[in-house]
Amino acid sequence: MPSPASPSPLHADAGSPPVSAWPTILETRGWSDYALLDFGHGRKLERYGGIVVDRPEPQAMGRPRLSEGRWREADAVFTGNDEDDGPGRWRLNRDLPETWKMAFHDVRFLGRFMSFRHVGVFPEQAAHWQWMAERVARDAARPGAEPPRILNLFGYTGLASLVPAAAGAHVTHIDASKKAIGWARENQELSGLEHLPVRWICEDATKFVAREIKRGNTYDGILLDPPKYGRGPKGEVWDLYQSLPELLPMVEKLLSPNAGFLILTAYAIRSSFVALHELMAETLEIRGGRLESGELVLTTEDGARALSTSLFSRWSSK
Ligand SMILES: C[S@@+](CC[C@H](N)C(=O)[O-])C[C@H]1O[C@@H](n2cnc3c(N)ncnc32)[C@H](O)[C@@H]1O
């Protein structure tokens, strides 16, 4: 433990483990451009902007509540492999554009029908976007404060980078896919936020973190949303079970003395939030603060039912 004469670079209760706060359910009720309309029989019915989408959802084990007619009216249906993230194809039931515009507060973004049943946004992540934006705005508004530096690993189409950037952060966004980086930049342009300081970097997440440690760079907030399996730009293998326990302690080294948060989410792995929580607790064992873990859920627009989508563990300094 640091003595009072040599104040720790970490915050007030550094030296102790974070206080555990679990289970925590972070619920997203939707917003003007997103609604969970119904789910059941292994599928979910959602509205993205003006487009209603019917796609596989293994967690939707009960029965749907809307009529078959409402489901048949979906504009786009993903058919084929019912396995999580399995390949398949979109059937479009009317003339639809290749891309369409949506927004989350100041951030506008494009929807696009992708293989593997995605449309370029994970709406339940809105719970984290909102939470980060509030913290960043609060920290950025402190008199004399430097803009918080945020690192977004496995950043995909950039929403979790653009939301904190719009709130006043300097953001570094890492993704292995040139296509995803291109889409994220399109979203920045569409939002009219080109002037904001976002570094878009196409690199393997682990390699980038290792380099940043060597360079001595640090961040005030870090977010990582790794897939189960992935590849870096040079074919580097990402396998969550093996790679995450190696990456997380490296990520901890990048947290600045005054870092405010570290957010980890994991989709579709055979695990539990307790396993994520324990790994985070081990990694952050002398940082004090608070560690909350649980699930991200989407709630139907009438608020009557909740659909589980992801596990998460989120550390905050206070
Ligand atoms: C969208 S995130 C995954 C989160 C999402 N919720 C899921 O499970 O599919 C996946 C992103 O990680 C990127 N990615 C995969 N392997 C990577 C690696 N080794 N380094 C950096 N990014 C990687 C992919 O290009 C993709 O944009």
Tab-separated table of C-alpha atoms and ligand atoms in Angstrom:
chain	number	residue	atom	x	y	z
A	1	MET	CA	0.000	0.000	0.000
A	2	PRO	CA	1.354	3.484	-0.784
A	3	SER	CA	2.144	5.679	2.205
A	4	PRO	CA	0.475	9.114	2.520
A	5	ALA	CA	3.867	10.721	1.875
A	6	SER	CA	4.096	9.079	-1.548
A	7	PRO	CA	0.613	9.408	-2.979
A	8	SER	CA	-0.358	6.610	-5.290
A	9	PRO	CA	-0.735	7.515	-8.933
A	10	LEU	CA	-4.013	5.627	-8.719
A	11	HIS	CA	-7.179	7.058	-7.149
A	12	ALA	CA	-8.142	7.312	-3.488
A	13	ASP	CA	-8.907	3.681	-2.621
A	14	ALA	CA	-6.248	2.214	-4.887
A	15	GLY	CA	-4.491	-0.796	-3.443
A	16	SER	CA	-7.738	-2.557	-2.652
A	17	PRO	CA	-9.875	-4.682	-4.960
A	18	PRO	CA	-12.928	-3.064	-6.548
A	19	VAL	CA	-16.202	-3.497	-4.658
A	20	SER	CA	-18.271	-6.130	-6.474
A	21	ALA	CA	-21.702	-5.144	-7.711
A	22	TRP	CA	-23.370	-8.094	-9.387
A	23	PRO	CA	-25.622	-9.226	-10.877
A	24	THR	CA	-26.317	-5.984	-12.722
A	25	ILE	CA	-28.820	-6.001	-15.555
A	26	LEU	CA	-28.351	-3.138	-18.021
A	27	GLU	CA	-31.576	-2.726	-19.892
A	28	THR	CA	-32.048	-0.927	-23.225
A	29	ARG	CA	-35.642	-0.022	-23.937
A	30	GLY	CA	-34.901	1.206	-27.478
A	31	TRP	CA	-35.013	4.740	-28.884
A	32	SER	CA	-36.531	6.510	-31.915
A	33	ASP	CA	-34.422	4.463	-34.373
A	34	TYR	CA	-34.508	1.106	-32.614
A	35	ALA	CA	-37.239	-1.074	-31.109
A	36	LEU	CA	-37.380	-4.723	-30.098
A	37	LEU	CA	-40.912	-5.531	-31.299
A	38	ASP	CA	-41.205	-9.194	-30.342
A	39	PHE	CA	-39.190	-12.400	-29.892
A	40	GLY	CA	-39.778	-16.127	-29.621
A	41	HIS	CA	-39.266	-19.515	-31.296
A	42	GLY	CA	-35.584	-18.722	-31.820
A	43	ARG	CA	-36.129	-15.411	-33.649
A	44	LYS	CA	-36.429	-11.711	-32.901
A	45	LEU	CA	-38.427	-9.001	-34.665
A	46	GLU	CA	-36.828	-5.550	-34.525
A	47	ARG	CA	-37.208	-2.127	-36.106
A	48	TYR	CA	-34.018	-0.396	-37.240
A	49	GLY	CA	-34.999	3.088	-38.393
A	50	GLY	CA	-37.906	2.449	-40.767
A	51	ILE	CA	-36.940	-1.168	-41.529
A	52	VAL	CA	-38.431	-4.161	-39.715
A	53	VAL	CA	-36.057	-7.110	-39.480
A	54	ASP	CA	-36.731	-10.751	-38.530
A	55	ARG	CA	-33.566	-12.688	-37.603
A	56	PRO	CA	-32.383	-15.668	-35.563
A	57	GLU	CA	-31.960	-15.305	-31.800
A	58	PRO	CA	-31.049	-18.491	-29.928
A	59	GLN	CA	-31.908	-16.873	-26.570
A	60	ALA	CA	-35.533	-16.333	-27.655
A	61	MET	CA	-36.736	-19.682	-26.365
A	62	GLY	CA	-40.336	-18.813	-25.461
A	63	ARG	CA	-43.252	-18.091	-27.780
A	64	PRO	CA	-43.722	-14.888	-29.770
A	65	ARG	CA	-46.587	-12.575	-28.693
A	66	LEU	CA	-47.326	-10.653	-31.891
A	67	SER	CA	-49.459	-12.250	-34.600
A	68	GLU	CA	-47.946	-14.289	-37.424
A	69	GLY	CA	-49.239	-11.534	-39.704
A	70	ARG	CA	-47.039	-8.946	-37.959
A	71	TRP	CA	-44.001	-11.215	-38.380
A	72	ARG	CA	-44.854	-11.802	-42.050
A	73	GLU	CA	-44.812	-8.021	-42.595
A	74	ALA	CA	-41.065	-7.877	-41.792
A	75	ASP	CA	-39.121	-6.030	-44.504
A	76	ALA	CA	-36.104	-8.323	-44.271
A	77	VAL	CA	-35.731	-11.889	-43.013
A	78	PHE	CA	-32.440	-13.639	-42.320
A	79	THR	CA	-32.708	-17.270	-43.306
A	80	GLY	CA	-30.325	-20.179	-43.365
A	81	ASN	CA	-28.179	-21.189	-40.470
A	82	ASP	CA	-29.941	-20.846	-37.129
A	83	GLU	CA	-26.692	-21.270	-35.225
A	84	ASP	CA	-25.388	-18.271	-33.426
A	85	ASP	CA	-23.467	-16.145	-35.930
A	86	GLY	CA	-23.816	-18.867	-38.556
A	87	PRO	CA	-23.853	-18.011	-42.266
A	88	GLY	CA	-27.091	-17.528	-44.177
A	89	ARG	CA	-28.783	-14.952	-46.372
A	90	TRP	CA	-31.163	-12.028	-46.219
A	91	ARG	CA	-34.513	-12.211	-48.009
A	92	LEU	CA	-35.792	-8.702	-48.706
A	93	ASN	CA	-39.593	-8.496	-48.911
A	94	ARG	CA	-39.648	-5.069	-50.542
A	95	ASP	CA	-37.290	-2.798	-52.424
A	96	LEU	CA	-34.763	-1.709	-49.800
A	97	PRO	CA	-31.704	0.495	-50.146
A	98	GLU	CA	-28.284	-1.083	-49.674
A	99	THR	CA	-27.736	1.194	-46.679
A	100	TRP	CA	-30.070	3.289	-44.551
A	101	LYS	CA	-29.582	6.071	-42.009
A	102	MET	CA	-30.209	5.911	-38.267
A	103	ALA	CA	-29.137	8.001	-35.274
A	104	PHE	CA	-28.326	7.755	-31.597
A	105	HIS	CA	-28.383	11.301	-30.166
A	106	ASP	CA	-25.711	13.286	-32.117
A	107	VAL	CA	-24.282	10.220	-33.830
A	108	ARG	CA	-25.709	9.119	-37.161
A	109	PHE	CA	-24.872	5.736	-38.636
A	110	LEU	CA	-25.654	3.462	-41.559
A	111	GLY	CA	-27.519	0.181	-41.386
A	112	ARG	CA	-26.461	-2.466	-43.901
A	113	PHE	CA	-27.511	-6.105	-44.333
A	114	MET	CA	-24.449	-8.169	-43.480
A	115	SER	CA	-23.782	-11.864	-43.683
A	116	PHE	CA	-23.919	-13.465	-40.246
A	117	ARG	CA	-27.306	-11.751	-39.618
A	118	HIS	CA	-25.941	-8.375	-38.449
A	119	VAL	CA	-26.921	-4.877	-39.608
A	120	GLY	CA	-23.927	-2.925	-38.235
A	121	VAL	CA	-25.151	-2.018	-34.777
A	122	PHE	CA	-25.584	-3.854	-31.469
A	123	PRO	CA	-28.429	-1.818	-29.945
A	124	GLU	CA	-28.118	-3.201	-26.404
A	125	GLN	CA	-24.680	-1.519	-26.272
A	126	ALA	CA	-26.592	1.778	-25.972
A	127	ALA	CA	-26.508	1.179	-22.189
A	128	HIS	CA	-22.700	1.524	-22.296
A	129	TRP	CA	-22.676	4.381	-24.852
A	130	GLN	CA	-24.956	6.484	-22.659
A	131	TRP	CA	-22.998	5.699	-19.477
A	132	MET	CA	-19.664	6.554	-21.140
A	133	ALA	CA	-21.005	9.743	-22.709
A	134	GLU	CA	-22.206	11.009	-19.321
A	135	ARG	CA	-18.828	10.303	-17.679
A	136	VAL	CA	-16.830	11.801	-20.521
A	137	ALA	CA	-18.980	14.950	-20.598
A	138	ARG	CA	-18.637	15.334	-16.815
A	139	ASP	CA	-14.848	14.833	-16.852
A	140	ALA	CA	-14.329	17.053	-19.904
A	141	ALA	CA	-16.279	19.883	-18.219
A	142	ARG	CA	-13.952	20.030	-15.168
A	143	PRO	CA	-12.085	23.363	-15.146
A	144	GLY	CA	-8.628	22.936	-16.655
A	145	ALA	CA	-9.255	19.270	-17.522
A	146	GLU	CA	-7.653	17.714	-20.583
A	147	PRO	CA	-10.134	15.832	-22.814
A	148	PRO	CA	-10.409	12.229	-21.570
A	149	ARG	CA	-8.542	9.708	-23.764
A	150	ILE	CA	-10.636	6.668	-24.641
A	151	LEU	CA	-9.501	3.412	-26.266
A	152	ASN	CA	-12.060	1.265	-28.106
A	153	LEU	CA	-10.711	-2.211	-28.954
A	154	PHE	CA	-12.563	-4.417	-31.500
A	155	GLY	CA	-14.444	-1.206	-32.362
A	156	TYR	CA	-16.455	-2.474	-35.397
A	157	THR	CA	-18.609	0.292	-36.975
A	158	GLY	CA	-17.506	2.909	-34.470
A	159	LEU	CA	-20.586	3.820	-32.447
A	160	ALA	CA	-18.780	3.264	-29.132
A	161	SER	CA	-16.029	5.571	-30.465
A	162	LEU	CA	-18.221	8.313	-31.921
A	163	VAL	CA	-20.536	8.648	-28.889
A	164	PRO	CA	-17.699	9.470	-26.418
A	165	ALA	CA	-15.962	11.623	-29.071
A	166	ALA	CA	-19.166	13.654	-29.426
A	167	ALA	CA	-19.189	14.014	-25.621
A	168	GLY	CA	-15.665	15.524	-25.625
A	169	ALA	CA	-13.174	12.603	-25.597
A	170	HIS	CA	-10.091	11.947	-27.725
A	171	VAL	CA	-10.694	8.442	-29.046
A	172	THR	CA	-8.458	5.694	-30.438
A	173	HIS	CA	-10.415	3.033	-32.315
A	174	ILE	CA	-8.844	-0.334	-33.165
A	175	ASP	CA	-10.269	-2.945	-35.501
A	176	ALA	CA	-8.699	-5.673	-37.643
A	177	SER	CA	-11.077	-5.161	-40.565
A	178	LYS	CA	-10.476	-2.441	-43.165
A	179	LYS	CA	-14.139	-2.725	-44.139
A	180	ALA	CA	-15.322	-2.085	-40.575
A	181	ILE	CA	-12.968	0.917	-40.271
A	182	GLY	CA	-14.306	2.261	-43.583
A	183	TRP	CA	-17.878	1.914	-42.315
A	184	ALA	CA	-16.963	3.616	-39.008
A	185	ARG	CA	-15.461	6.539	-40.957
A	186	GLU	CA	-18.630	6.725	-43.077
A	187	ASN	CA	-20.600	6.977	-39.818
A	188	GLN	CA	-18.323	9.803	-38.621
A	189	GLU	CA	-18.820	11.708	-41.889
A	190	LEU	CA	-22.574	11.108	-41.889
A	191	SER	CA	-22.693	12.496	-38.344
A	192	GLY	CA	-20.827	15.651	-39.429
A	193	LEU	CA	-18.234	14.847	-36.757
A	194	GLU	CA	-15.105	14.753	-38.994
A	195	HIS	CA	-13.570	17.533	-36.899
A	196	LEU	CA	-13.564	15.345	-33.775
A	197	PRO	CA	-10.289	13.694	-32.707
A	198	VAL	CA	-10.782	10.007	-33.501
A	199	ARG	CA	-7.768	7.904	-34.601
A	200	TRP	CA	-8.984	4.996	-36.751
A	201	ILE	CA	-6.400	2.213	-36.712
A	202	CYS	CA	-6.554	-1.101	-38.560
A	203	GLU	CA	-4.479	-3.408	-36.377
A	204	ASP	CA	-4.585	-6.539	-34.284
A	205	ALA	CA	-5.907	-5.523	-30.839
A	206	THR	CA	-3.283	-7.465	-28.838
A	207	LYS	CA	-0.394	-6.187	-30.970
A	208	PHE	CA	-1.647	-2.609	-30.654
A	209	VAL	CA	-1.922	-2.885	-26.866
A	210	ALA	CA	1.584	-4.385	-26.605
A	211	ARG	CA	2.977	-1.490	-28.654
A	212	GLU	CA	1.140	1.118	-26.575
A	213	ILE	CA	2.628	-0.370	-23.381
A	214	LYS	CA	6.129	-0.020	-24.890
A	215	ARG	CA	5.385	3.554	-25.967
A	216	GLY	CA	4.193	4.380	-22.441
A	217	ASN	CA	0.793	5.646	-23.613
A	218	THR	CA	-2.219	5.435	-21.307
A	219	TYR	CA	-5.992	5.964	-21.507
A	220	ASP	CA	-8.624	7.332	-19.127
A	221	GLY	CA	-11.272	4.865	-20.234
A	222	ILE	CA	-11.064	1.593	-22.185
A	223	LEU	CA	-13.784	-0.469	-23.803
A	224	LEU	CA	-13.428	-3.910	-25.375
A	225	ASP	CA	-16.065	-5.969	-27.128
A	226	PRO	CA	-14.124	-8.958	-28.450
A	227	PRO	CA	-15.755	-11.612	-30.623
A	228	LYS	CA	-15.566	-15.294	-29.760
A	229	TYR	CA	-13.210	-15.917	-32.691
A	230	GLY	CA	-11.497	-13.369	-34.898
A	231	ARG	CA	-8.429	-12.634	-36.980
A	232	GLY	CA	-6.030	-9.706	-36.959
A	233	PRO	CA	-5.111	-8.056	-40.305
A	234	LYS	CA	-2.087	-10.371	-40.627
A	235	GLY	CA	-4.045	-13.481	-39.718
A	236	GLU	CA	-3.346	-13.208	-35.961
A	237	VAL	CA	-5.734	-15.602	-34.220
A	238	TRP	CA	-8.181	-14.298	-31.606
A	239	ASP	CA	-9.833	-17.015	-29.512
A	240	LEU	CA	-11.671	-15.459	-26.589
A	241	TYR	CA	-10.997	-18.215	-24.043
A	242	GLN	CA	-7.268	-18.158	-24.663
A	243	SER	CA	-6.652	-14.607	-25.793
A	244	LEU	CA	-8.759	-12.628	-23.319
A	245	PRO	CA	-6.879	-13.744	-20.170
A	246	GLU	CA	-3.659	-12.701	-21.943
A	247	LEU	CA	-4.981	-9.382	-23.221
A	248	LEU	CA	-6.814	-8.113	-20.139
A	249	PRO	CA	-3.749	-7.687	-17.846
A	250	MET	CA	-2.032	-5.871	-20.738
A	251	VAL	CA	-5.057	-3.585	-21.096
A	252	GLU	CA	-4.900	-2.824	-17.359
A	253	LYS	CA	-1.385	-1.446	-17.891
A	254	LEU	CA	-2.840	1.105	-20.307
A	255	LEU	CA	-5.211	2.589	-17.711
A	256	SER	CA	-3.956	6.024	-16.692
A	257	PRO	CA	-3.497	6.941	-13.013
A	258	ASN	CA	-6.834	8.744	-13.120
A	259	ALA	CA	-8.613	6.249	-15.355
A	260	GLY	CA	-12.363	6.226	-14.911
A	261	PHE	CA	-13.490	2.966	-16.456
A	262	LEU	CA	-12.856	-0.372	-18.175
A	263	ILE	CA	-15.779	-2.074	-19.945
A	264	LEU	CA	-15.754	-5.655	-21.235
A	265	THR	CA	-18.588	-7.366	-23.095
A	266	ALA	CA	-18.788	-10.886	-24.487
A	267	TYR	CA	-21.420	-12.310	-26.803
A	268	ALA	CA	-22.348	-15.900	-27.411
A	269	ILE	CA	-19.705	-17.619	-25.349
A	270	ARG	CA	-20.379	-20.632	-23.160
A	271	SER	CA	-19.627	-18.803	-19.970
A	272	SER	CA	-21.246	-16.575	-17.375
A	273	PHE	CA	-20.886	-13.028	-16.145
A	274	VAL	CA	-19.309	-14.479	-12.997
A	275	ALA	CA	-16.389	-15.792	-15.083
A	276	LEU	CA	-15.907	-12.347	-16.678
A	277	HIS	CA	-16.262	-10.716	-13.269
A	278	GLU	CA	-13.577	-12.928	-11.715
A	279	LEU	CA	-11.142	-12.247	-14.553
A	280	MET	CA	-11.725	-8.488	-14.288
A	281	ALA	CA	-11.446	-8.609	-10.467
A	282	GLU	CA	-8.109	-10.405	-10.751
A	283	THR	CA	-6.869	-7.909	-13.324
A	284	LEU	CA	-7.958	-4.857	-11.342
A	285	GLU	CA	-7.079	-6.209	-7.893
A	286	ILE	CA	-5.390	-3.045	-6.617
A	287	ARG	CA	-7.542	-0.416	-8.309
A	288	GLY	CA	-10.346	-0.059	-5.755
A	289	GLY	CA	-13.506	1.467	-7.214
A	290	ARG	CA	-16.490	-0.626	-8.200
A	291	LEU	CA	-16.870	-3.656	-10.441
A	292	GLU	CA	-20.361	-4.411	-11.701
A	293	SER	CA	-21.116	-7.410	-13.864
A	294	GLY	CA	-24.198	-8.950	-15.319
A	295	GLU	CA	-26.044	-8.988	-18.615
A	296	LEU	CA	-27.084	-6.581	-21.322
A	297	VAL	CA	-30.743	-7.039	-22.144
A	298	LEU	CA	-33.107	-5.527	-24.651
A	299	THR	CA	-36.642	-4.800	-23.487
A	300	THR	CA	-39.621	-4.847	-25.853
A	301	GLU	CA	-41.102	-1.429	-26.649
A	302	ASP	CA	-44.067	-2.065	-24.359
A	303	GLY	CA	-41.597	-2.874	-21.545
A	304	ALA	CA	-43.296	-6.205	-20.851
A	305	ARG	CA	-40.464	-8.646	-21.676
A	306	ALA	CA	-36.671	-8.747	-21.641
A	307	LEU	CA	-34.303	-10.553	-24.014
A	308	SER	CA	-30.765	-11.388	-22.852
A	309	THR	CA	-28.057	-10.527	-25.410
A	310	SER	CA	-24.600	-10.350	-23.818
A	311	LEU	CA	-22.528	-10.690	-20.673
A	312	PHE	CA	-20.556	-7.702	-19.413
A	313	SER	CA	-18.234	-6.601	-16.631
A	314	ARG	CA	-17.648	-2.883	-16.057
A	315	TRP	CA	-15.144	-1.289	-13.692
A	316	SER	CA	-15.365	2.344	-12.628
A	317	SER	CA	-12.988	4.241	-10.375
A	318	LYS	CA	-15.910	5.594	-8.326
B	1	LIG	C1	-18.251	-6.297	-33.503
B	1	LIG	S1	-16.979	-6.906	-32.548
B	1	LIG	C2	-17.644	-8.250	-31.793
B	1	LIG	C3	-18.683	-7.882	-30.965
B	1	LIG	C4	-19.936	-8.430	-31.390
B	1	LIG	N1	-20.774	-8.066	-30.331
B	1	LIG	C5	-19.853	-9.900	-31.716
B	1	LIG	O1	-19.690	-10.749	-30.841
B	1	LIG	O2	-19.918	-10.241	-32.895
B	1	LIG	C6	-16.035	-7.750	-33.639
B	1	LIG	C7	-15.022	-6.825	-34.237
B	1	LIG	O3	-13.745	-7.254	-33.809
B	1	LIG	C8	-12.873	-7.183	-34.913
B	1	LIG	N2	-11.764	-8.103	-34.675
B	1	LIG	C9	-11.772	-9.453	-34.737
B	1	LIG	N3	-10.548	-9.946	-34.428
B	1	LIG	C10	-9.760	-8.876	-34.143
B	1	LIG	C11	-8.406	-8.713	-33.743
B	1	LIG	N4	-7.598	-9.751	-33.591
B	1	LIG	N5	-7.939	-7.454	-33.512
B	1	LIG	C12	-8.741	-6.384	-33.690
B	1	LIG	N6	-10.040	-6.479	-34.066
B	1	LIG	C13	-10.537	-7.699	-34.295
B	1	LIG	C14	-13.743	-7.521	-36.107
B	1	LIG	O4	-13.200	-6.990	-37.299
B	1	LIG	C15	-15.081	-6.885	-35.735
B	1	LIG	O5	-15.235	-5.600	-36.270
